[in-house]
PDB file of C-alpha atoms and ligand atoms in Angstrom:
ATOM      1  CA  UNK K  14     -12.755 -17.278  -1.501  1.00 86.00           C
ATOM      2  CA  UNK K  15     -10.473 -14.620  -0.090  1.00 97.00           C
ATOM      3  CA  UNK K  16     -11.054 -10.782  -1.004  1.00 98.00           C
ATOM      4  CA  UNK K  17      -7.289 -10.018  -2.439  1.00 98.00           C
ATOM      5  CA  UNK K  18      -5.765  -6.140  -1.499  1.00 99.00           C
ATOM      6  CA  UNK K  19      -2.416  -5.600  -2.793  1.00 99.00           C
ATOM      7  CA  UNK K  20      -0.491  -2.028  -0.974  1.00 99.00           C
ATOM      8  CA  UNK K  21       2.560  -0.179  -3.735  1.00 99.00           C
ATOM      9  CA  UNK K  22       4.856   2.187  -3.439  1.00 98.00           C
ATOM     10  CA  UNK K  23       7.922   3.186  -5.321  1.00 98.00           C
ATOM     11  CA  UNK K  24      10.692   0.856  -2.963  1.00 98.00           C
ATOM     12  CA  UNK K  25       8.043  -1.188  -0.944  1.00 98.00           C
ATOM     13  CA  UNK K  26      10.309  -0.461   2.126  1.00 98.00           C
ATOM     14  CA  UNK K  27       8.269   2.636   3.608  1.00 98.00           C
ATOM     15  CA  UNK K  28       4.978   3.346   2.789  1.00 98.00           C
ATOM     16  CA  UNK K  29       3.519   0.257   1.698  1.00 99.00           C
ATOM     17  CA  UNK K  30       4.547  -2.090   4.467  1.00 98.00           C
ATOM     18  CA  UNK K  31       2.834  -0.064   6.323  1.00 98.00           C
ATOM     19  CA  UNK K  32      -0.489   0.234   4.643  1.00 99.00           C
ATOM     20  CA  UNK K  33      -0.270  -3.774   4.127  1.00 99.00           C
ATOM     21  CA  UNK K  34       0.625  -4.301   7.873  1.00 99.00           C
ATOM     22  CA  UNK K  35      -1.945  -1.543   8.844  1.00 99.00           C
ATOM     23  CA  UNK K  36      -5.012  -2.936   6.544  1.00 98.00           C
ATOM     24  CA  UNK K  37      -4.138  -6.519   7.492  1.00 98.00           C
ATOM     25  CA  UNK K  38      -4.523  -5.380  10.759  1.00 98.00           C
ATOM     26  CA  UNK K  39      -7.973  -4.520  10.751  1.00 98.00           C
ATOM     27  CA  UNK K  40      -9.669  -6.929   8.779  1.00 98.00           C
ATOM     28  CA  UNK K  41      -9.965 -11.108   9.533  1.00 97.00           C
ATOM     29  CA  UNK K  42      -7.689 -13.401   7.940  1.00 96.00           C
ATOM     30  CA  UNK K  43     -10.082 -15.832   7.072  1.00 96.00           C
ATOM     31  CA  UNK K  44     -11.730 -13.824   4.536  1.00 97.00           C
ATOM     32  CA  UNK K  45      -8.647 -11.196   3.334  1.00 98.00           C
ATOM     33  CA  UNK K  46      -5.613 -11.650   2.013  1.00 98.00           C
ATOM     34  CA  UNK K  47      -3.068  -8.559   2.173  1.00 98.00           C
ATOM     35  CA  UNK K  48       0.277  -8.081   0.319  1.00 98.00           C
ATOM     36  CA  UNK K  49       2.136  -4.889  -1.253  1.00 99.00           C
ATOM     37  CA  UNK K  50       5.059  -4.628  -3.881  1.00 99.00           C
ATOM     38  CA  UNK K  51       7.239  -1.685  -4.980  1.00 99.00           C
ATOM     39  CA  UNK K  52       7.415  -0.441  -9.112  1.00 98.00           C
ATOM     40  CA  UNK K  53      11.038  -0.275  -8.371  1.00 98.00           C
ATOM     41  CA  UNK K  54      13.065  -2.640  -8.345  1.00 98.00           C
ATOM     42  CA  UNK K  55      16.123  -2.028  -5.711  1.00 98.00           C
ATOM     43  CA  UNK K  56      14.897  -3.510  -2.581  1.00 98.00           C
ATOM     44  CA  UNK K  57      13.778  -6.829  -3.032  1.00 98.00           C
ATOM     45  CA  UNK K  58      14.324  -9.215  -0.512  1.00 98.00           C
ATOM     46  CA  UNK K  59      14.580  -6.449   1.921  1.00 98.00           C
ATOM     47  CA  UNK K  60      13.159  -5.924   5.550  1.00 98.00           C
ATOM     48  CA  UNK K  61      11.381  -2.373   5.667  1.00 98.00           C
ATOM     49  CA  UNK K  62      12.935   0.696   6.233  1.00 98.00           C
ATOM     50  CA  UNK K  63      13.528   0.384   9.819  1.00 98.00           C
ATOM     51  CA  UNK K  64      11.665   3.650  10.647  1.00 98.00           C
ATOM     52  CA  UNK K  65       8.670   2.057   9.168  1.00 98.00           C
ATOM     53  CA  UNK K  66       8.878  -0.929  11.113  1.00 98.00           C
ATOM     54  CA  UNK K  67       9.489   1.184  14.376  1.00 98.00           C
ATOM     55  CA  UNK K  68       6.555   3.494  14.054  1.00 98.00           C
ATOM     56  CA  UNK K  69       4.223   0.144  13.292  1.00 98.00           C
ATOM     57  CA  UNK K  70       5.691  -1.601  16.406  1.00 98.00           C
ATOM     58  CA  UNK K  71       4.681   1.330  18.461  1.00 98.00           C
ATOM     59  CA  UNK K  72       1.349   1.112  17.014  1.00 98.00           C
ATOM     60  CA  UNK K  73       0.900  -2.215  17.918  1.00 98.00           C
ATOM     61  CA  UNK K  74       1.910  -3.454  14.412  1.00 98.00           C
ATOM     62  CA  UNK K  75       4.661  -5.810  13.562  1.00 98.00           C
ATOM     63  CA  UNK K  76       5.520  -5.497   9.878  1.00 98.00           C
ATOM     64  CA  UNK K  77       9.381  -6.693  10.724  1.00 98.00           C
ATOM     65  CA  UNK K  78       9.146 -10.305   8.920  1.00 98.00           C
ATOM     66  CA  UNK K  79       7.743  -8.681   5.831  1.00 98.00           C
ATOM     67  CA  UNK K  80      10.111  -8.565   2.715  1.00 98.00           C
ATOM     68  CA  UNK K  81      10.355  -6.021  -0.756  1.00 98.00           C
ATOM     69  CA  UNK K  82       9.064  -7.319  -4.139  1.00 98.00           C
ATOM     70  CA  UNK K  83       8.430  -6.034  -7.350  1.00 99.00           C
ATOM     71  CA  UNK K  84       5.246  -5.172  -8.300  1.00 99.00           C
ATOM     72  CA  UNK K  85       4.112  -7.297 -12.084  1.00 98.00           C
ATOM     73  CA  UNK K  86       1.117  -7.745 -14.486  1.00 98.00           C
ATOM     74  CA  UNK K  87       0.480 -11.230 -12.906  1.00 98.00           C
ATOM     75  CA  UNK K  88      -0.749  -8.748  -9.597  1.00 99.00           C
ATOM     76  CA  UNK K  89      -3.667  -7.949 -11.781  1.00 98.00           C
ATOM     77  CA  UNK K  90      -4.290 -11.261 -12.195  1.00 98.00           C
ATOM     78  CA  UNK K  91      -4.271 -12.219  -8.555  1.00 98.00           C
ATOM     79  CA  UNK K  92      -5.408  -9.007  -6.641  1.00 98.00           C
ATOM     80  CA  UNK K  93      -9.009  -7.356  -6.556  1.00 98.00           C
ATOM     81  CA  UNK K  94      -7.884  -4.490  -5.184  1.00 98.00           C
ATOM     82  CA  UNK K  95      -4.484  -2.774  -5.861  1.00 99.00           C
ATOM     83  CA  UNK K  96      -4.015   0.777  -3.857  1.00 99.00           C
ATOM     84  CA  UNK K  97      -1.218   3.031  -4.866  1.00 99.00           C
ATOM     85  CA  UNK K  98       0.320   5.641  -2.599  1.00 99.00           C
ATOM     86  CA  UNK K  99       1.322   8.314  -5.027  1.00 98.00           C
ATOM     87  CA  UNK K 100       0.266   9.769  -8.405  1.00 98.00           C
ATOM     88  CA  UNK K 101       4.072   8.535  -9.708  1.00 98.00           C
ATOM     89  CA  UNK K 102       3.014   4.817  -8.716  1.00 98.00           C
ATOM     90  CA  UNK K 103      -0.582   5.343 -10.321  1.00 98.00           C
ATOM     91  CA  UNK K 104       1.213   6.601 -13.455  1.00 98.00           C
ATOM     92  CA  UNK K 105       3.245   3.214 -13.176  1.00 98.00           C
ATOM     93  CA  UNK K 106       1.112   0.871 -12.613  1.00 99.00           C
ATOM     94  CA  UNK K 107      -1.113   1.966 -15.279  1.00 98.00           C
ATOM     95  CA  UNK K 108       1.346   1.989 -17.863  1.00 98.00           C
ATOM     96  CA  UNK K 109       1.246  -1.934 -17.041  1.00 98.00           C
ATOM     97  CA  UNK K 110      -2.651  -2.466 -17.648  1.00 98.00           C
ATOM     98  CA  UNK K 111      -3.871  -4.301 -20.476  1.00 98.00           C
ATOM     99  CA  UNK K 112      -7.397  -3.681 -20.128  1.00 98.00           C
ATOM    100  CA  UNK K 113      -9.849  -1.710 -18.431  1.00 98.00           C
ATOM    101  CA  UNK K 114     -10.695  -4.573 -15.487  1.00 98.00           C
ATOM    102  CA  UNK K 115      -7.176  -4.110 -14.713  1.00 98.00           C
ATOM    103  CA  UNK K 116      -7.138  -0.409 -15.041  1.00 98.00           C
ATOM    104  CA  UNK K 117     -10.478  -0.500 -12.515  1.00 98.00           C
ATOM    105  CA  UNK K 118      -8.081  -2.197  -9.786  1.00 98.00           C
ATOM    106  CA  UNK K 119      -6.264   0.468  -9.073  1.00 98.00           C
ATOM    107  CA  UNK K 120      -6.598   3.371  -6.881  1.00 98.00           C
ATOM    108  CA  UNK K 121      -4.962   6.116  -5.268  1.00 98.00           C
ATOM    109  CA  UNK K 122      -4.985   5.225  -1.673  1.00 99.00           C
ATOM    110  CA  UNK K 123      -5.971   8.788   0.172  1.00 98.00           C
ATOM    111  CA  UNK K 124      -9.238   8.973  -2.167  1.00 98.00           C
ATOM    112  CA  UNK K 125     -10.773   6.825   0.826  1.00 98.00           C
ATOM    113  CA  UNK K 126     -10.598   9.327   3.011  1.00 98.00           C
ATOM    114  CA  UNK K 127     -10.450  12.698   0.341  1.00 98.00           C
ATOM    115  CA  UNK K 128     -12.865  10.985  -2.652  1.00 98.00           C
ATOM    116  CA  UNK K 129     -11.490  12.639  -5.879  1.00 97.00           C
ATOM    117  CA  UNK K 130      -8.747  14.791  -4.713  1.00 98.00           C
ATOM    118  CA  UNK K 131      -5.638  12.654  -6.001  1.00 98.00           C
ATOM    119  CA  UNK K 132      -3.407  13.590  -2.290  1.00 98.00           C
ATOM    120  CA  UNK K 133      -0.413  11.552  -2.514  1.00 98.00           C
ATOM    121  CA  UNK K 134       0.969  10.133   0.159  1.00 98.00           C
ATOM    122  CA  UNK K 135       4.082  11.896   0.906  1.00 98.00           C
ATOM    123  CA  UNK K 136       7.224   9.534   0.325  1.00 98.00           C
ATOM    124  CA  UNK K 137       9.068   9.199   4.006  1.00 98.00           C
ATOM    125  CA  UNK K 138      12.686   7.899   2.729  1.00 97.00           C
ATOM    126  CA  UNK K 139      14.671  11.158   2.438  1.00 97.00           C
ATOM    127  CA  UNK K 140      13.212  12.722   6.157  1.00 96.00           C
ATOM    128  CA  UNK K 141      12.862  11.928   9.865  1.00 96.00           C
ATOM    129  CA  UNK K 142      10.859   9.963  11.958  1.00 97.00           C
ATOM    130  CA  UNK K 143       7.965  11.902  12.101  1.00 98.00           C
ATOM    131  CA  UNK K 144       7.263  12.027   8.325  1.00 98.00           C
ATOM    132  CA  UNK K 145       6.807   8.224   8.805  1.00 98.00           C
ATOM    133  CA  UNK K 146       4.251   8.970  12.133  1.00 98.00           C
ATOM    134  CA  UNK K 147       2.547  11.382   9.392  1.00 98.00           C
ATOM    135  CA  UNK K 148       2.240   8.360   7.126  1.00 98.00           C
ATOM    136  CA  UNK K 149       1.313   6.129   9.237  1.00 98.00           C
ATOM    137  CA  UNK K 150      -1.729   7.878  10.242  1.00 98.00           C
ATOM    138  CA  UNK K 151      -2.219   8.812   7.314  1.00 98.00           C
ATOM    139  CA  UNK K 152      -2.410   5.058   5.804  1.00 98.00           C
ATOM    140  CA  UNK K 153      -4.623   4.526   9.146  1.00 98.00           C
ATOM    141  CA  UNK K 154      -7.545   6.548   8.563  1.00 98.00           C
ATOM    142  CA  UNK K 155      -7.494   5.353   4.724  1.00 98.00           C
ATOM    143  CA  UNK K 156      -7.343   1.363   6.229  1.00 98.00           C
ATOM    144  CA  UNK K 157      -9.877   2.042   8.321  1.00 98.00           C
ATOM    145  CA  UNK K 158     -11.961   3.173   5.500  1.00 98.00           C
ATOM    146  CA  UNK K 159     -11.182   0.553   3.135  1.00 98.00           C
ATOM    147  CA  UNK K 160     -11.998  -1.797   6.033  1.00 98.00           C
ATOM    148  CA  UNK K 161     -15.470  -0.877   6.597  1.00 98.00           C
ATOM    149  CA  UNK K 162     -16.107  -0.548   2.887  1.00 98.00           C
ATOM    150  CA  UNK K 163     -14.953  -4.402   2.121  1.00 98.00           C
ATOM    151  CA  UNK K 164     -16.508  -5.712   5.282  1.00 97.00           C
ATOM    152  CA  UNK K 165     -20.099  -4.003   4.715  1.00 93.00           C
ATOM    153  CA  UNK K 166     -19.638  -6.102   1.057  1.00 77.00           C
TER     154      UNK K 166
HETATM  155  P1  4NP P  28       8.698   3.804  -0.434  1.00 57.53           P
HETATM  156  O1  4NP P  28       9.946   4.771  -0.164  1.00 57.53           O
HETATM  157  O2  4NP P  28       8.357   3.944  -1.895  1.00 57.53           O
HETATM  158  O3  4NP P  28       7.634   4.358   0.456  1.00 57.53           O
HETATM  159  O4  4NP P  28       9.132   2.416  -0.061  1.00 57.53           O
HETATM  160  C1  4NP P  28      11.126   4.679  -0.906  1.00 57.53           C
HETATM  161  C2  4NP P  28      12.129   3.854  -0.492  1.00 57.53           C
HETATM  162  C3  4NP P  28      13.303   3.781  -1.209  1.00 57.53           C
HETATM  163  C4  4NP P  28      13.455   4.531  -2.351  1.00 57.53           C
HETATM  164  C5  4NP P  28      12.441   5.365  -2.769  1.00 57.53           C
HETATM  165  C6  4NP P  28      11.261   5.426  -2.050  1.00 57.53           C
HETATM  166  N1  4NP P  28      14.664   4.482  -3.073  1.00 57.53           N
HETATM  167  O5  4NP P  28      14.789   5.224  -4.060  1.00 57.53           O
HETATM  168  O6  4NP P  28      15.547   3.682  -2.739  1.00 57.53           O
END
């Protein structure tokens, strides 16, 4: 059976496409299955941001066919793994557990790479390019992590 990651943001137009076309990118897809949603609401159905999807093309990443959904409390159901990029979306999804195996899911993303110290990752929509090269390498080093960790499992 298929190890189950889900990547979520607040819009699931910037950062998380990213982290799910990133993480997806380093692991087999035989075994993993990678996905992200947004807690909000207002771009469903949508492409991402198209500074995302230019800063993972240049990366060798194509994340242009993927499209926004909302994240919901059948995601606990059908994800093992559910990494949030901010405290804000930790706050969020939490308020949507019902127990503590659901509660267990979820984790702020950067505590791969800085264990315990709650860094958010910086939401990209209201700047330039670069903040989304930041985030990208960012949600790199953290993938990379994550990857080693479920493939030494
Ligand atoms: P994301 O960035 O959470 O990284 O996808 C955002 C995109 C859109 C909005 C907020 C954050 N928005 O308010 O529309």
């Amino acid at each position: 059976m298929s190890t189950k990651i889900l990547m979520v943001c607040l819009g699931n137009i910037c950062r998380s496409p990213l982290a799910e076309g990133i993480l997806r990118s380093k692991l087999p897809s035989k075994s993993y299955i990678v996905d992200s949603a947004g807690t909000g609401h207002w771009h469903v159905g949508n492409p991402p941001d198209a500074r995302s999807i230019k800063v993972a093309r240049e990366r060798g990443v194509d994340i242009s066919n993927l499209r926004g959904r909302q994240f919901s409390k059948k995601d606990f159901t059908d994800f093992d793994y559910i990494y949030v990029m901010d405290s804000q979306n930790y706050r969020d999804v939490i308020n949507l557990t019902s127990n503590e195996n659901e509660k267990a899911k979820v984790h702020l993303i950067l505590n791969e790479i800085f264990p315990n110290e709650n860094v958010d990752v910086p939401d990209p929509y209201y700047g330039l390019q670069d903040g989304f090269e930041k985030v990208f390498d960012m949600l790199d080093m953290a993938s990379q992590t994550i990857a080693e960790k479920l493939m030494k499992k």
